[in-house]
Coordinates of C-alpha atoms in Angstrom, one line a residue:
M1237 CA -127.1 -20.7 -78.3
S1238 CA -129.0 -17.4 -77.7
K1239 CA -127.9 -14.1 -78.5
F1240 CA -127.3 -13.2 -74.9
S1241 CA -125.0 -16.1 -74.4
L1242 CA -123.0 -15.3 -77.5
S1243 CA -122.7 -11.6 -76.4
L1244 CA -121.5 -12.7 -73.0
M1245 CA -118.8 -15.0 -74.5
V1246 CA -117.5 -12.2 -76.8
A1247 CA -117.3 -9.9 -73.8
L1248 CA -115.2 -12.3 -71.8
L1249 CA -112.8 -13.1 -74.6
S1250 CA -112.4 -9.3 -75.1
A1251 CA -111.7 -8.9 -71.4
W1252 CA -109.3 -11.8 -71.5
M1253 CA -107.4 -10.3 -74.4
L1254 CA -107.3 -7.0 -72.7
L1255 CA -105.8 -8.5 -69.6
G1256 CA -103.1 -10.4 -71.6
T1257 CA -103.3 -13.4 -69.4
D1258 CA -102.2 -16.9 -70.6
T1259 CA -104.7 -18.7 -68.4
V1260 CA -107.8 -19.7 -70.3
P1261 CA -110.9 -19.8 -68.1
V1262 CA -112.5 -23.2 -67.7
F1263 CA -116.4 -23.1 -68.0
G1264 CA -118.8 -25.7 -66.8
Q1265 CA -122.3 -26.5 -68.0
E1266 CA -124.4 -23.9 -69.5
G1267 CA -126.3 -22.0 -66.9
D1268 CA -126.2 -19.0 -64.5
A1269 CA -123.6 -20.6 -62.1
P1270 CA -120.6 -20.7 -64.4
A1271 CA -121.5 -17.2 -65.6
A1272 CA -121.4 -15.8 -62.2
S1273 CA -118.0 -17.4 -61.5
A1274 CA -116.6 -16.0 -64.8
K1275 CA -117.7 -12.5 -63.6
K1276 CA -116.1 -12.9 -60.3
S1277 CA -112.8 -14.1 -61.8
V1278 CA -112.7 -11.3 -64.2
K1279 CA -113.3 -8.7 -61.4
K1280 CA -110.5 -10.4 -59.3
K1281 CA -108.0 -10.3 -62.2
S1282 CA -108.7 -6.7 -62.6
T1283 CA -108.3 -5.9 -58.9
K1284 CA -105.1 -7.9 -58.5
K1285 CA -103.6 -6.2 -61.7
K1286 CA -103.8 -2.8 -59.8
K1287 CA -101.9 -4.2 -56.7
S1288 CA -99.1 -6.3 -58.4
T1289 CA -98.5 -7.2 -62.2
K1290 CA -96.7 -10.3 -60.8
K1291 CA -99.9 -12.3 -60.0
K1292 CA -100.9 -14.3 -63.0
A1293 CA -103.5 -16.7 -61.7
A1294 CA -107.1 -15.8 -60.6
K1295 CA -108.1 -16.4 -57.0
P1296 CA -111.5 -16.6 -55.1
A1297 CA -112.6 -13.5 -53.4
D1298 CA -112.0 -14.8 -49.8
E1299 CA -108.4 -15.8 -50.7
D1300 CA -107.9 -12.3 -52.0
E1301 CA -109.1 -10.8 -48.8
K1302 CA -106.8 -13.1 -46.8
A1303 CA -103.9 -12.0 -49.0
D1304 CA -104.7 -8.4 -48.4
A1305 CA -104.7 -9.0 -44.7
E1306 CA -101.4 -10.8 -44.7
D1307 CA -99.9 -8.0 -46.8
K1308 CA -101.0 -5.4 -44.3
A1309 CA -99.7 -7.6 -41.3
D1310 CA -96.3 -7.8 -43.1
V1311 CA -96.2 -4.1 -43.5
K1312 CA -97.0 -3.6 -39.8
K1313 CA -94.5 -6.2 -38.6
K1314 CA -91.8 -4.4 -40.7
A1315 CA -92.8 -1.1 -39.3
A1316 CA -92.7 -2.6 -35.8
A1317 CA -89.3 -4.1 -36.5
D1318 CA -87.8 -1.0 -37.9
E1319 CA -89.3 1.3 -35.0
P1320 CA -87.4 -0.4 -31.9
A1321 CA -84.1 -0.2 -33.9
E1322 CA -84.5 3.5 -34.5
E1323 CA -85.6 4.0 -30.9
K1324 CA -82.5 2.0 -29.6
A1325 CA -80.2 4.1 -31.7
E1326 CA -81.8 7.3 -30.5
E1327 CA -81.7 5.9 -26.7
K1328 CA -77.9 5.0 -27.3
A1329 CA -77.1 8.5 -28.6
E1330 CA -78.9 10.0 -25.7
E1331 CA -77.0 7.9 -23.1
K1332 CA -73.6 8.8 -24.7
A1333 CA -74.6 12.4 -24.5
E1334 CA -75.5 12.1 -20.8
E1335 CA -72.3 10.1 -20.1
K1336 CA -70.2 12.8 -21.7
A1337 CA -72.1 15.4 -19.7
E1338 CA -71.5 13.5 -16.5
E1339 CA -67.8 13.2 -17.2
E1340 CA -67.4 16.9 -17.9
K1341 CA -69.3 17.7 -14.7
E1342 CA -67.1 15.4 -12.5
A1343 CA -63.9 16.9 -14.1
A1344 CA -65.2 20.4 -13.4
V1345 CA -65.9 19.4 -9.7
E1346 CA -62.5 17.7 -9.3
E1347 CA -60.5 20.8 -10.8
S1348 CA -62.6 22.9 -8.5
L1349 CA -61.5 20.7 -5.3
V1350 CA -57.8 20.8 -6.4
Q1351 CA -58.0 24.6 -6.7
E1352 CA -59.5 24.8 -3.3
A1353 CA -57.0 22.5 -1.7
E1354 CA -54.1 24.5 -3.3
Q1355 CA -55.5 27.6 -1.9
E1356 CA -56.0 25.9 1.5
V1357 CA -52.4 24.8 1.6
E1358 CA -51.2 28.3 0.5
E1359 CA -53.4 30.1 3.1
G1360 CA -52.9 27.4 5.9
P1361 CA -55.6 26.3 8.5
S1362 CA -57.7 29.0 10.2
D1363 CA -57.5 29.5 13.9
E1364 CA -60.8 27.9 14.3
E1365 CA -59.7 24.9 12.4
K1366 CA -56.6 24.7 14.6
Q1367 CA -58.7 24.8 17.8
E1368 CA -61.0 22.1 16.5
A1369 CA -57.9 19.8 15.6
E1370 CA -56.5 20.4 19.1
E1371 CA -59.9 19.4 20.7
V1372 CA -60.1 16.2 18.5
L1373 CA -56.5 15.2 19.4
S1374 CA -57.2 15.9 23.0
D1375 CA -60.3 13.6 23.0
D1376 CA -58.3 11.0 21.2
K1377 CA -55.6 11.1 23.9
D1378 CA -58.2 10.9 26.7
N1379 CA -59.8 8.0 25.1
E1380 CA -56.3 6.2 24.6
D1381 CA -55.5 6.9 28.3
A1382 CA -58.8 5.5 29.5
P1383 CA -58.6 2.0 30.8
A1384 CA -60.3 -0.8 28.8
E1385 CA -63.1 -1.9 31.1
E1386 CA -64.5 -4.8 29.1
T1387 CA -61.3 -6.4 27.7
P1388 CA -59.2 -8.2 30.4
A1389 CA -55.5 -7.9 30.4
P1390 CA -53.8 -10.9 29.0
T1391 CA -52.0 -13.3 31.4
R1392 CA -48.3 -12.6 31.1
R1393 CA -46.3 -15.8 31.2
V1394 CA -42.8 -15.3 32.5
R1395 CA -39.9 -17.7 32.0
R1396 CA -38.8 -19.0 35.4
S1397 CA -35.0 -19.9 35.6
K1398 CA -34.4 -23.2 37.5
L1399 CA -31.8 -21.1 39.3
N1400 CA -34.7 -19.9 41.4
D1401 CA -34.5 -23.1 43.4
P1402 CA -31.6 -23.4 45.8
G1403 CA -28.8 -25.8 45.6
S1404 CA -28.2 -28.6 48.2
E1405 CA -24.5 -28.3 48.8
A1406 CA -21.7 -25.8 48.3
G1407 CA -20.2 -25.8 44.7
E1408 CA -23.1 -27.5 43.2
E1409 CA -23.1 -26.9 39.6
R1410 CA -26.2 -25.8 37.5
T1411 CA -26.2 -24.6 34.0
V1412 CA -28.7 -22.7 31.9
T1413 CA -28.8 -21.6 28.2
V1414 CA -29.6 -18.1 27.2
N1415 CA -29.5 -17.0 23.6
R1416 CA -27.9 -20.2 22.8
I1417 CA -25.0 -19.6 25.2
K1418 CA -24.4 -21.8 28.2
Y1419 CA -23.9 -20.2 31.7
T1420 CA -22.6 -22.4 34.5
F1421 CA -23.3 -21.2 38.0
R1422 CA -22.1 -22.5 41.3
W1423 CA -24.1 -22.8 44.6
C1424 CA -22.9 -20.5 47.6
P1425 CA -24.8 -21.7 50.7
A1426 CA -25.7 -19.5 53.5
G1427 CA -23.1 -19.2 56.2
T1428 CA -20.8 -17.1 58.3
F1429 CA -17.1 -16.0 57.6
L1430 CA -14.4 -13.5 58.6
M1431 CA -14.4 -10.7 56.2
G1432 CA -11.4 -8.6 55.7
S1433 CA -7.8 -9.6 56.6
P1434 CA -5.7 -9.8 59.7
D1435 CA -3.2 -7.0 60.5
D1436 CA -0.3 -9.2 59.8
E1437 CA -1.3 -10.4 56.4
P1438 CA 1.1 -9.1 53.6
G1439 CA -0.6 -6.2 51.7
H1440 CA -3.1 -5.6 54.6
V1441 CA -4.6 -1.9 54.8
P1442 CA -6.9 -0.4 57.4
A1443 CA -9.8 -0.5 55.0
E1444 CA -9.7 -4.3 55.3
K1445 CA -10.5 -4.4 59.0
Q1446 CA -11.4 -8.0 59.8
H1447 CA -15.0 -8.7 61.2
E1448 CA -17.5 -11.4 61.2
V1449 CA -20.3 -11.3 58.5
K1450 CA -23.4 -13.5 58.1
I1451 CA -24.7 -14.3 54.7
S1452 CA -28.3 -15.3 55.5
K1453 CA -29.3 -16.5 52.1
G1454 CA -27.5 -18.9 49.6
F1455 CA -26.9 -17.6 46.2
W1456 CA -26.0 -18.9 42.7
M1457 CA -22.8 -17.2 41.3
L1458 CA -21.5 -17.4 37.7
E1459 CA -18.6 -19.8 37.6
T1460 CA -16.5 -17.4 35.4
E1461 CA -16.5 -13.8 34.6
V1462 CA -19.0 -12.7 31.9
T1463 CA -17.3 -13.5 28.5
Q1464 CA -17.4 -11.4 25.4
E1465 CA -19.7 -13.8 23.6
M1466 CA -22.1 -13.7 26.6
Y1467 CA -22.1 -9.9 26.7
Q1468 CA -22.5 -9.7 22.8
S1469 CA -25.5 -12.1 22.8
V1470 CA -27.4 -9.9 25.2
M1471 CA -26.2 -6.4 24.5
E1472 CA -25.5 -6.8 20.8
K1473 CA -22.1 -5.2 21.2
N1474 CA -18.8 -5.9 22.4
P1475 CA -16.8 -3.0 24.1
S1476 CA -13.8 -5.0 25.0
Y1477 CA -10.1 -3.7 24.4
F1478 CA -8.8 -7.1 23.9
A1479 CA -10.9 -8.1 20.9
P1480 CA -10.3 -8.5 17.1
E1481 CA -11.9 -5.2 16.6
G1482 CA -10.8 -3.6 19.8
F1483 CA -8.1 -0.9 20.5
G1484 CA -5.9 -3.7 21.8
A1485 CA -6.2 -6.0 18.7
K1486 CA -2.4 -6.2 18.3
A1487 CA -2.0 -7.8 21.8
I1488 CA -4.1 -10.7 20.8
R1489 CA -2.5 -11.6 17.3
V1490 CA -0.6 -14.8 17.0
D1491 CA 1.3 -15.4 13.8
G1492 CA -0.3 -12.4 12.2
K1493 CA -3.9 -13.5 13.0
P1494 CA -6.2 -12.4 15.7
M1495 CA -7.1 -14.8 18.4
D1496 CA -10.7 -16.0 18.9
T1497 CA -11.7 -14.0 22.0
K1498 CA -15.2 -15.2 22.5
K1499 CA -14.3 -16.9 25.8
F1500 CA -12.2 -14.0 27.0
P1501 CA -13.8 -12.0 29.8
V1502 CA -15.6 -8.8 28.5
D1503 CA -13.6 -5.8 29.5
R1504 CA -13.7 -2.0 29.3
V1505 CA -17.1 -2.1 30.9
R1506 CA -18.5 0.7 33.0
F1507 CA -20.5 0.0 36.2
A1508 CA -23.6 1.3 34.5
D1509 CA -22.8 -1.2 31.5
A1510 CA -22.6 -4.1 34.0
E1511 CA -26.0 -3.1 35.6
A1512 CA -27.7 -2.8 32.2
F1513 CA -26.6 -6.2 31.4
C1514 CA -27.9 -7.7 34.5
E1515 CA -31.3 -6.1 33.8
A1516 CA -31.4 -7.4 30.3
F1517 CA -30.3 -10.8 31.3
S1518 CA -33.0 -11.0 33.9
E1519 CA -35.6 -10.2 31.5
I1520 CA -34.5 -13.1 29.1
A1521 CA -33.5 -15.6 31.7
G1522 CA -36.5 -15.3 34.0
G1523 CA -34.8 -14.3 37.4
K1524 CA -33.5 -11.4 39.2
F1525 CA -29.8 -11.4 38.4
T1526 CA -27.5 -8.7 39.8
L1527 CA -23.9 -7.9 40.6
P1528 CA -22.8 -9.4 43.9
T1529 CA -22.4 -7.3 47.0
E1530 CA -18.9 -7.0 48.3
A1531 CA -19.7 -9.5 51.3
Q1532 CA -21.1 -11.9 48.8
W1533 CA -18.1 -11.7 46.6
E1534 CA -15.5 -12.2 49.3
Y1535 CA -17.6 -15.1 50.8
A1536 CA -17.7 -16.9 47.5
C1537 CA -14.0 -16.2 46.7
R1538 CA -12.8 -17.6 50.1
A1539 CA -15.1 -20.7 49.7
G1540 CA -14.5 -21.6 53.2
T1541 CA -10.7 -20.8 53.3
T1542 CA -9.2 -18.3 55.6
G1543 CA -5.7 -17.6 54.1
A1544 CA -4.7 -14.5 52.0
Y1545 CA -5.7 -16.5 48.8
Y1546 CA -8.0 -19.4 48.4
T1547 CA -4.9 -21.3 47.4
G1548 CA -3.3 -20.6 50.7
E1549 CA -0.5 -18.0 51.4
A1550 CA 0.7 -17.7 47.9
V1551 CA -0.6 -17.8 44.3
G1552 CA 1.1 -19.5 41.3
R1553 CA 1.0 -19.0 37.5
K1554 CA -1.5 -21.9 37.3
D1555 CA -3.9 -20.2 39.7
A1556 CA -4.5 -16.8 38.1
N1557 CA -3.6 -14.5 35.4
Y1558 CA -1.5 -11.7 37.0
N1559 CA 1.6 -9.7 36.3
L1560 CA 5.0 -9.9 37.9
P1561 CA 7.1 -7.1 36.5
G1562 CA 10.2 -8.4 34.8
K1563 CA 9.3 -12.0 35.3
E1564 CA 8.5 -14.6 32.7
G1565 CA 4.9 -15.7 32.3
N1566 CA 3.2 -12.4 32.0
L1567 CA 0.5 -12.3 29.3
D1568 CA 0.1 -8.6 29.4
R1569 CA -3.7 -9.2 28.5
T1570 CA -6.7 -11.0 29.4
A1571 CA -7.0 -14.8 28.9
A1572 CA -9.9 -17.1 28.2
V1573 CA -11.9 -17.9 31.2
G1574 CA -11.7 -21.2 33.0
E1575 CA -7.9 -21.9 32.2
F1576 CA -6.7 -21.5 35.6
N1577 CA -7.3 -23.6 38.7
P1578 CA -10.9 -23.1 40.5
N1579 CA -11.4 -22.3 44.1
P1580 CA -13.0 -25.0 46.5
W1581 CA -16.5 -24.3 45.3
G1582 CA -15.7 -24.5 41.6
L1583 CA -15.5 -20.8 40.9
R1584 CA -12.8 -19.7 38.4
D1585 CA -10.7 -16.5 37.9
M1586 CA -11.7 -14.9 41.3
M1587 CA -8.1 -13.8 41.1
G1588 CA -6.6 -11.9 38.3
N1589 CA -7.7 -11.6 34.6
V1590 CA -10.1 -8.7 35.2
S1591 CA -11.3 -6.8 38.3
E1592 CA -15.0 -7.4 39.1
W1593 CA -17.6 -4.8 39.9
C1594 CA -19.6 -5.1 43.0
S1595 CA -22.9 -3.3 43.7
D1596 CA -21.7 -1.5 46.8
W1597 CA -20.6 2.1 47.0
F1598 CA -17.1 2.2 48.3
D1599 CA -16.1 3.6 51.6
E1600 CA -12.8 2.8 53.3
T1601 CA -14.3 3.0 56.7
Y1602 CA -17.4 1.2 56.1
Y1603 CA -16.2 -2.0 57.7
E1604 CA -16.0 -0.2 61.2
N1605 CA -19.8 0.3 61.1
S1606 CA -21.1 -2.4 58.7
P1607 CA -24.2 -4.7 59.6
A1608 CA -23.2 -8.1 60.9
S1609 CA -25.7 -9.6 58.5
D1610 CA -25.9 -9.2 54.7
P1611 CA -24.2 -5.8 54.5
K1612 CA -24.8 -4.0 51.2
G1613 CA -22.5 -1.0 51.4
P1614 CA -23.1 2.7 52.0
E1615 CA -26.3 4.4 50.7
S1616 CA -24.3 6.8 48.5
G1617 CA -20.9 7.5 47.2
S1618 CA -18.8 8.5 44.2
S1619 CA -17.1 5.2 43.5
H1620 CA -18.1 1.6 43.4
V1621 CA -16.0 -1.4 44.9
I1622 CA -14.1 -3.6 42.4
R1623 CA -12.6 -7.0 43.6
G1624 CA -10.2 -9.5 42.6
G1625 CA -7.2 -7.9 40.9
N1626 CA -6.7 -8.1 37.1
W1627 CA -4.2 -9.2 34.5
N1628 CA -1.9 -6.2 35.3
S1629 CA -2.0 -6.7 39.1
V1630 CA 0.9 -7.9 41.1
P1631 CA -0.1 -10.9 43.5
Y1632 CA -1.0 -9.1 46.7
Y1633 CA -3.7 -7.2 44.8
C1634 CA -5.3 -10.5 44.0
R1635 CA -5.9 -11.5 47.7
S1636 CA -9.4 -12.4 48.8
A1637 CA -9.6 -9.4 51.0
T1638 CA -8.2 -6.8 48.7
R1639 CA -10.6 -3.9 48.3
N1640 CA -10.3 -1.3 45.4
Y1641 CA -12.6 1.0 43.7
Q1642 CA -13.4 2.8 40.5
T1643 CA -15.3 6.1 40.0
T1644 CA -18.4 6.2 38.0
T1645 CA -17.8 9.5 36.2
Y1646 CA -15.4 8.5 33.5
T1647 CA -16.9 8.0 30.0
F1648 CA -15.3 4.8 28.8
G1649 CA -14.6 1.6 30.6
H1650 CA -11.2 0.5 31.6
N1651 CA -9.6 -2.6 29.9
L1652 CA -8.8 -3.9 33.4
D1653 CA -12.5 -4.1 34.5
G1654 CA -15.2 -6.8 34.0
F1655 CA -17.9 -8.5 36.2
R1656 CA -19.9 -11.7 37.0
I1657 CA -23.5 -12.0 38.2
V1658 CA -25.4 -13.7 41.0
L1659 CA -29.0 -14.8 41.7
V1660 CA -30.5 -15.2 45.2
P1661 CA -33.4 -17.8 45.0
G1662 CA -36.5 -16.2 46.3
D1663 CA -35.6 -12.7 45.1
D1664 CA -36.7 -13.5 41.6
Q1665 CA -40.1 -11.8 42.1
V1666 CA -41.7 -14.2 39.5
P1667 CA -45.3 -15.2 40.5
E1668 CA -45.5 -19.0 40.7
E1669 CA -48.9 -19.2 39.0
V1670 CA -47.5 -17.6 35.9
A1671 CA -44.1 -19.0 35.9
E1672 CA -42.6 -21.5 33.5
T1673 CA -39.8 -23.7 34.6
E1674 CA -36.9 -23.6 32.4
K1675 CA -36.3 -27.0 30.7
E1676 CA -32.9 -26.2 29.0
E1677 CA -29.8 -28.0 30.2

């Protein structure tokens, strides 16, 4: 071994001892290559000692450079990872600050609007504002009144009562149901009769001057007087005196209990009330229902008879509800319709029970100048005709020709007065193309 080699080995051992490593370097064959490797290893150990004391083994130079690059990349990644977190925190703080500022701004605006509104309420609208509002309302009203050009009016389907068809013979019965209540009508055909009474008839008065009258159109007449349940179902009230809640409730009590008066004729009805019923009933039933004219009423009452009564020259207790003072059999009240004998055309209670309104104005001299065909009474007056007598009438007031009247000025109806209705086929004014024939029986 040369002196140079020995010196080199001593230097390396000294360096190894100084570094304090437990790893003993491995040397190959003698020559320059192992010596060069040793130098590099020593240099590497010295370099790594400065960076970290945890590294114990020597590495080649290229691996050291790679490790340095990886360390630098780790530092950059960590910095990059920490940087967004800090930025997000800052952005979140900025957003919260902006939201708070926006809320404060909205609160300030709202408070300002409230103050302005309160001030406007206190001060009220100005004259200019009032004028503008009036102009807007006027424009709206003009638009509402303007007819719709593009939208066609819907076709109105009207219920057409089967009573709009005429009957085939006198007294023919036809029933319709309205508001779940059955109404039975009788056919009164066209014809001619003597209206009024002869001079020698008991009870005759000059206002009953006998004369011939023609009824040119047949009509349907309600078989009975309008009952309390009929009136209630259409008008939603019952004005009757003889009803459980009426002023005459005591008169209809039996064994301390009130009678069922649904089938009793409605009473205490004014002329205007009877007309209102006809109008409302017509709308529901689908026909033109009216009060009978005085001529129609007497024609139907007589039903082809010529005597004082349709029963002949006298009337009995089974024929009508009337009053004979001091005699037995007086009810002193109304009675259920249909309990007494009918006339030849099937009509009931044409005598007694309640007096019945007619559409005519009353004039005691009207018969002297009345038309020979379909008379309708005077054009004006202060009272309307009532016919048939009532529960408080003596028999001769129940005659077919008896004329009576009632003024239209009193406030409340009388417990003696009621009515019945008629319909003349062809006068219903319901267009055939939009009519629906009633199917109810």
